[in-house]
Amino acid sequence: MKGLKESAQRVQEKLLELGYSNKVLELPDSTRTAQEAADAIGCEVAQIAKSIIFRLKNSNKPLLIVASGVNRINEKQIAKQLNEKLGKADADFVREYTGFVIGGVPPLGHKENVMTFIDEALFQYNTIWAAAGHPKAVFQLTPDELVQMTKGQVVSVK
């Protein structure tokens, strides 16, 4: 059995360090988009916990929103909730704060602590799937584990 790519291995090590037994899987096909991930895994798109990084305009800090693969994030609603404008995070910003590339950003194991919001829609499923540090790497978890791992706040993202 060949080892995980370095970035996926970092996620696996973080899971173990936090006391979780979830296993990072590398799939033969890309999981860069929620649809690609669902197709590769064989689950519903809504079970994909997609990690999207925004740049908070005033503080220039990252915000991670982990959303159901079918949901579009209502940026105005989130900005109102935070009382701060959301900006797009480019690839360099994402890598600087998380240590991962867009398309593979996991919900945990970032270079810095990142404020995290979790889509309440994920709680309709017993199991969900999240990116694991590489565009072909994922891991299965429960919505409750996602909250515990990230210390994220559950919100409506729509």
PDB file of C-alpha atoms in Angstrom:
ATOM      1  CA  MET A   1       0.000   0.000   0.000  1.00  0.00           C
ATOM      2  CA  LYS A   2       1.507   3.287  -1.014  1.00  0.00           C
ATOM      3  CA  GLY A   3       1.521   6.227   1.372  1.00  0.00           C
ATOM      4  CA  LEU A   4      -0.608   9.332   1.262  1.00  0.00           C
ATOM      5  CA  LYS A   5       0.568  12.497  -0.435  1.00  0.00           C
ATOM      6  CA  GLU A   6       2.336  14.787   2.039  1.00  0.00           C
ATOM      7  CA  SER A   7      -0.575  17.216   2.473  1.00  0.00           C
ATOM      8  CA  ALA A   8      -3.079  14.373   2.975  1.00  0.00           C
ATOM      9  CA  GLN A   9      -0.695  12.716   5.448  1.00  0.00           C
ATOM     10  CA  ARG A  10      -0.636  15.959   7.481  1.00  0.00           C
ATOM     11  CA  VAL A  11      -4.435  15.780   7.757  1.00  0.00           C
ATOM     12  CA  GLN A  12      -4.279  12.108   8.779  1.00  0.00           C
ATOM     13  CA  GLU A  13      -1.716  12.940  11.454  1.00  0.00           C
ATOM     14  CA  LYS A  14      -3.852  15.827  12.746  1.00  0.00           C
ATOM     15  CA  LEU A  15      -6.891  13.538  13.014  1.00  0.00           C
ATOM     16  CA  LEU A  16      -4.847  11.005  15.015  1.00  0.00           C
ATOM     17  CA  GLU A  17      -3.347  13.764  17.172  1.00  0.00           C
ATOM     18  CA  LEU A  18      -6.882  14.944  18.031  1.00  0.00           C
ATOM     19  CA  GLY A  19      -7.834  11.381  18.987  1.00  0.00           C
ATOM     20  CA  TYR A  20      -9.939  10.473  15.930  1.00  0.00           C
ATOM     21  CA  SER A  21      -9.706   7.215  14.012  1.00  0.00           C
ATOM     22  CA  ASN A  22     -11.096   8.634  10.729  1.00  0.00           C
ATOM     23  CA  LYS A  23      -9.057   7.440   7.744  1.00  0.00           C
ATOM     24  CA  VAL A  24      -7.931   9.704   4.926  1.00  0.00           C
ATOM     25  CA  LEU A  25      -8.551   8.117   1.527  1.00  0.00           C
ATOM     26  CA  GLU A  26      -6.926   9.080  -1.749  1.00  0.00           C
ATOM     27  CA  LEU A  27      -9.220   8.466  -4.667  1.00  0.00           C
ATOM     28  CA  PRO A  28      -8.195   7.877  -8.276  1.00  0.00           C
ATOM     29  CA  ASP A  29     -10.438  10.722  -9.471  1.00  0.00           C
ATOM     30  CA  SER A  30     -10.440  14.389  -8.517  1.00  0.00           C
ATOM     31  CA  THR A  31     -12.596  15.525  -5.629  1.00  0.00           C
ATOM     32  CA  ARG A  32     -11.889  19.215  -6.291  1.00  0.00           C
ATOM     33  CA  THR A  33     -15.590  20.055  -6.691  1.00  0.00           C
ATOM     34  CA  ALA A  34     -18.486  18.759  -4.607  1.00  0.00           C
ATOM     35  CA  GLN A  35     -19.931  16.992  -7.656  1.00  0.00           C
ATOM     36  CA  GLU A  36     -16.604  15.312  -8.476  1.00  0.00           C
ATOM     37  CA  ALA A  37     -16.227  14.219  -4.861  1.00  0.00           C
ATOM     38  CA  ALA A  38     -19.753  12.789  -4.696  1.00  0.00           C
ATOM     39  CA  ASP A  39     -19.220  10.927  -7.979  1.00  0.00           C
ATOM     40  CA  ALA A  40     -15.880   9.497  -6.797  1.00  0.00           C
ATOM     41  CA  ILE A  41     -17.220   8.481  -3.366  1.00  0.00           C
ATOM     42  CA  GLY A  42     -20.696   7.357  -4.432  1.00  0.00           C
ATOM     43  CA  CYS A  43     -22.658   9.623  -2.104  1.00  0.00           C
ATOM     44  CA  GLU A  44     -25.067  12.536  -2.499  1.00  0.00           C
ATOM     45  CA  VAL A  45     -23.566  15.925  -3.365  1.00  0.00           C
ATOM     46  CA  ALA A  46     -25.254  17.302  -0.216  1.00  0.00           C
ATOM     47  CA  GLN A  47     -23.071  14.954   1.903  1.00  0.00           C
ATOM     48  CA  ILE A  48     -19.908  16.685   0.715  1.00  0.00           C
ATOM     49  CA  ALA A  49     -18.675  19.157   3.324  1.00  0.00           C
ATOM     50  CA  LYS A  50     -16.997  21.682   1.046  1.00  0.00           C
ATOM     51  CA  SER A  51     -14.475  24.020   2.669  1.00  0.00           C
ATOM     52  CA  ILE A  52     -14.560  27.575   1.360  1.00  0.00           C
ATOM     53  CA  ILE A  53     -12.160  30.241   2.603  1.00  0.00           C
ATOM     54  CA  PHE A  54     -13.176  33.896   2.530  1.00  0.00           C
ATOM     55  CA  ARG A  55     -11.050  36.928   3.365  1.00  0.00           C
ATOM     56  CA  LEU A  56     -12.533  39.215   6.003  1.00  0.00           C
ATOM     57  CA  LYS A  57     -11.963  42.642   4.472  1.00  0.00           C
ATOM     58  CA  ASN A  58     -11.456  44.701   7.641  1.00  0.00           C
ATOM     59  CA  SER A  59      -9.162  42.332   9.530  1.00  0.00           C
ATOM     60  CA  ASN A  60      -7.643  40.568   6.489  1.00  0.00           C
ATOM     61  CA  LYS A  61      -8.163  37.274   8.338  1.00  0.00           C
ATOM     62  CA  PRO A  62      -9.584  34.057   6.889  1.00  0.00           C
ATOM     63  CA  LEU A  63     -13.072  32.697   7.501  1.00  0.00           C
ATOM     64  CA  LEU A  64     -13.722  29.038   6.736  1.00  0.00           C
ATOM     65  CA  ILE A  65     -17.249  28.044   5.854  1.00  0.00           C
ATOM     66  CA  VAL A  66     -17.853  24.303   5.676  1.00  0.00           C
ATOM     67  CA  ALA A  67     -21.015  23.972   3.621  1.00  0.00           C
ATOM     68  CA  SER A  68     -23.123  21.196   2.194  1.00  0.00           C
ATOM     69  CA  GLY A  69     -22.082  20.522  -1.392  1.00  0.00           C
ATOM     70  CA  VAL A  70     -25.473  21.617  -2.715  1.00  0.00           C
ATOM     71  CA  ASN A  71     -25.659  24.930  -0.882  1.00  0.00           C
ATOM     72  CA  ARG A  72     -24.577  28.286  -2.183  1.00  0.00           C
ATOM     73  CA  ILE A  73     -23.300  30.543   0.592  1.00  0.00           C
ATOM     74  CA  ASN A  74     -25.250  33.752   1.165  1.00  0.00           C
ATOM     75  CA  GLU A  75     -22.260  36.037   1.619  1.00  0.00           C
ATOM     76  CA  LYS A  76     -24.418  39.051   2.553  1.00  0.00           C
ATOM     77  CA  GLN A  77     -26.069  37.118   5.382  1.00  0.00           C
ATOM     78  CA  ILE A  78     -22.715  35.884   6.731  1.00  0.00           C
ATOM     79  CA  ALA A  79     -21.220  39.389   6.483  1.00  0.00           C
ATOM     80  CA  LYS A  80     -24.185  40.809   8.391  1.00  0.00           C
ATOM     81  CA  GLN A  81     -23.779  38.147  11.077  1.00  0.00           C
ATOM     82  CA  LEU A  82     -20.086  39.024  11.462  1.00  0.00           C
ATOM     83  CA  ASN A  83     -20.564  42.750  10.923  1.00  0.00           C
ATOM     84  CA  GLU A  84     -17.682  42.556   8.454  1.00  0.00           C
ATOM     85  CA  LYS A  85     -17.462  42.410   4.667  1.00  0.00           C
ATOM     86  CA  LEU A  86     -16.393  39.174   3.020  1.00  0.00           C
ATOM     87  CA  GLY A  87     -13.895  39.210   0.206  1.00  0.00           C
ATOM     88  CA  LYS A  88     -12.716  36.510  -2.130  1.00  0.00           C
ATOM     89  CA  ALA A  89      -9.640  34.635  -0.999  1.00  0.00           C
ATOM     90  CA  ASP A  90      -7.192  33.987  -3.811  1.00  0.00           C
ATOM     91  CA  ALA A  91      -5.011  30.891  -3.995  1.00  0.00           C
ATOM     92  CA  ASP A  92      -2.038  32.593  -2.294  1.00  0.00           C
ATOM     93  CA  PHE A  93      -4.190  33.802   0.633  1.00  0.00           C
ATOM     94  CA  VAL A  94      -5.705  30.330   1.074  1.00  0.00           C
ATOM     95  CA  ARG A  95      -2.298  28.641   1.063  1.00  0.00           C
ATOM     96  CA  GLU A  96      -0.773  31.276   3.389  1.00  0.00           C
ATOM     97  CA  TYR A  97      -3.393  30.785   6.111  1.00  0.00           C
ATOM     98  CA  THR A  98      -4.271  27.116   5.720  1.00  0.00           C
ATOM     99  CA  GLY A  99      -1.174  25.528   4.215  1.00  0.00           C
ATOM    100  CA  PHE A 100      -3.357  23.806   1.600  1.00  0.00           C
ATOM    101  CA  VAL A 101      -4.358  24.382  -2.025  1.00  0.00           C
ATOM    102  CA  ILE A 102      -7.843  25.359  -3.145  1.00  0.00           C
ATOM    103  CA  GLY A 103      -9.768  22.181  -3.911  1.00  0.00           C
ATOM    104  CA  GLY A 104      -8.112  20.273  -1.087  1.00  0.00           C
ATOM    105  CA  VAL A 105      -8.633  22.531   1.954  1.00  0.00           C
ATOM    106  CA  PRO A 106      -9.623  20.330   4.893  1.00  0.00           C
ATOM    107  CA  PRO A 107     -11.771  21.596   7.754  1.00  0.00           C
ATOM    108  CA  LEU A 108      -8.865  21.155  10.226  1.00  0.00           C
ATOM    109  CA  GLY A 109      -5.075  21.136  10.457  1.00  0.00           C
ATOM    110  CA  HIS A 110      -4.502  24.656   9.146  1.00  0.00           C
ATOM    111  CA  LYS A 111      -1.303  26.642   9.692  1.00  0.00           C
ATOM    112  CA  GLU A 112      -3.236  29.123  11.829  1.00  0.00           C
ATOM    113  CA  ASN A 113      -6.480  28.965  13.774  1.00  0.00           C
ATOM    114  CA  VAL A 114      -9.255  29.877  11.372  1.00  0.00           C
ATOM    115  CA  MET A 115     -12.711  31.058  12.438  1.00  0.00           C
ATOM    116  CA  THR A 116     -15.096  28.369  11.173  1.00  0.00           C
ATOM    117  CA  PHE A 117     -18.797  28.317  10.352  1.00  0.00           C
ATOM    118  CA  ILE A 118     -20.529  24.990   9.663  1.00  0.00           C
ATOM    119  CA  ASP A 119     -23.632  24.685   7.506  1.00  0.00           C
ATOM    120  CA  GLU A 120     -26.574  23.426   9.555  1.00  0.00           C
ATOM    121  CA  ALA A 121     -27.768  21.494   6.469  1.00  0.00           C
ATOM    122  CA  LEU A 122     -24.984  18.935   6.999  1.00  0.00           C
ATOM    123  CA  PHE A 123     -26.773  17.695  10.131  1.00  0.00           C
ATOM    124  CA  GLN A 124     -29.450  15.920   8.113  1.00  0.00           C
ATOM    125  CA  TYR A 125     -26.881  13.189   7.332  1.00  0.00           C
ATOM    126  CA  ASN A 126     -25.330  10.531   9.562  1.00  0.00           C
ATOM    127  CA  THR A 127     -22.073  10.723   7.635  1.00  0.00           C
ATOM    128  CA  ILE A 128     -20.470  13.396   5.508  1.00  0.00           C
ATOM    129  CA  TRP A 129     -17.217  13.659   3.559  1.00  0.00           C
ATOM    130  CA  ALA A 130     -14.620  16.426   3.734  1.00  0.00           C
ATOM    131  CA  ALA A 131     -11.480  17.277   1.788  1.00  0.00           C
ATOM    132  CA  ALA A 132      -8.279  15.973   3.335  1.00  0.00           C
ATOM    133  CA  GLY A 133      -5.515  18.281   2.167  1.00  0.00           C
ATOM    134  CA  HIS A 134      -5.293  17.309  -1.500  1.00  0.00           C
ATOM    135  CA  PRO A 135      -7.735  17.507  -4.449  1.00  0.00           C
ATOM    136  CA  LYS A 136      -7.986  13.681  -4.490  1.00  0.00           C
ATOM    137  CA  ALA A 137      -8.057  13.096  -0.711  1.00  0.00           C
ATOM    138  CA  VAL A 138     -11.150  12.881   1.504  1.00  0.00           C
ATOM    139  CA  PHE A 139     -12.255  11.526   4.864  1.00  0.00           C
ATOM    140  CA  GLN A 140     -15.588  10.461   6.260  1.00  0.00           C
ATOM    141  CA  LEU A 141     -16.948  11.927   9.486  1.00  0.00           C
ATOM    142  CA  THR A 142     -20.148  12.841  11.266  1.00  0.00           C
ATOM    143  CA  PRO A 143     -21.477  16.399  11.500  1.00  0.00           C
ATOM    144  CA  ASP A 144     -20.899  16.295  15.278  1.00  0.00           C
ATOM    145  CA  GLU A 145     -17.265  15.279  14.735  1.00  0.00           C
ATOM    146  CA  LEU A 146     -16.907  18.212  12.330  1.00  0.00           C
ATOM    147  CA  VAL A 147     -18.038  20.624  15.045  1.00  0.00           C
ATOM    148  CA  GLN A 148     -15.724  19.004  17.621  1.00  0.00           C
ATOM    149  CA  MET A 149     -12.706  18.947  15.284  1.00  0.00           C
ATOM    150  CA  THR A 150     -13.069  22.538  14.123  1.00  0.00           C
ATOM    151  CA  LYS A 151     -14.702  24.153  17.159  1.00  0.00           C
ATOM    152  CA  GLY A 152     -16.905  25.680  14.480  1.00  0.00           C
ATOM    153  CA  GLN A 153     -20.174  27.514  14.913  1.00  0.00           C
ATOM    154  CA  VAL A 154     -23.239  25.950  13.275  1.00  0.00           C
ATOM    155  CA  VAL A 155     -25.111  28.488  11.142  1.00  0.00           C
ATOM    156  CA  SER A 156     -27.476  28.774   8.205  1.00  0.00           C
ATOM    157  CA  VAL A 157     -25.355  29.594   5.162  1.00  0.00           C
ATOM    158  CA  LYS A 158     -28.206  30.085   2.690  1.00  0.00           C
TER     159      LYS A 158
END
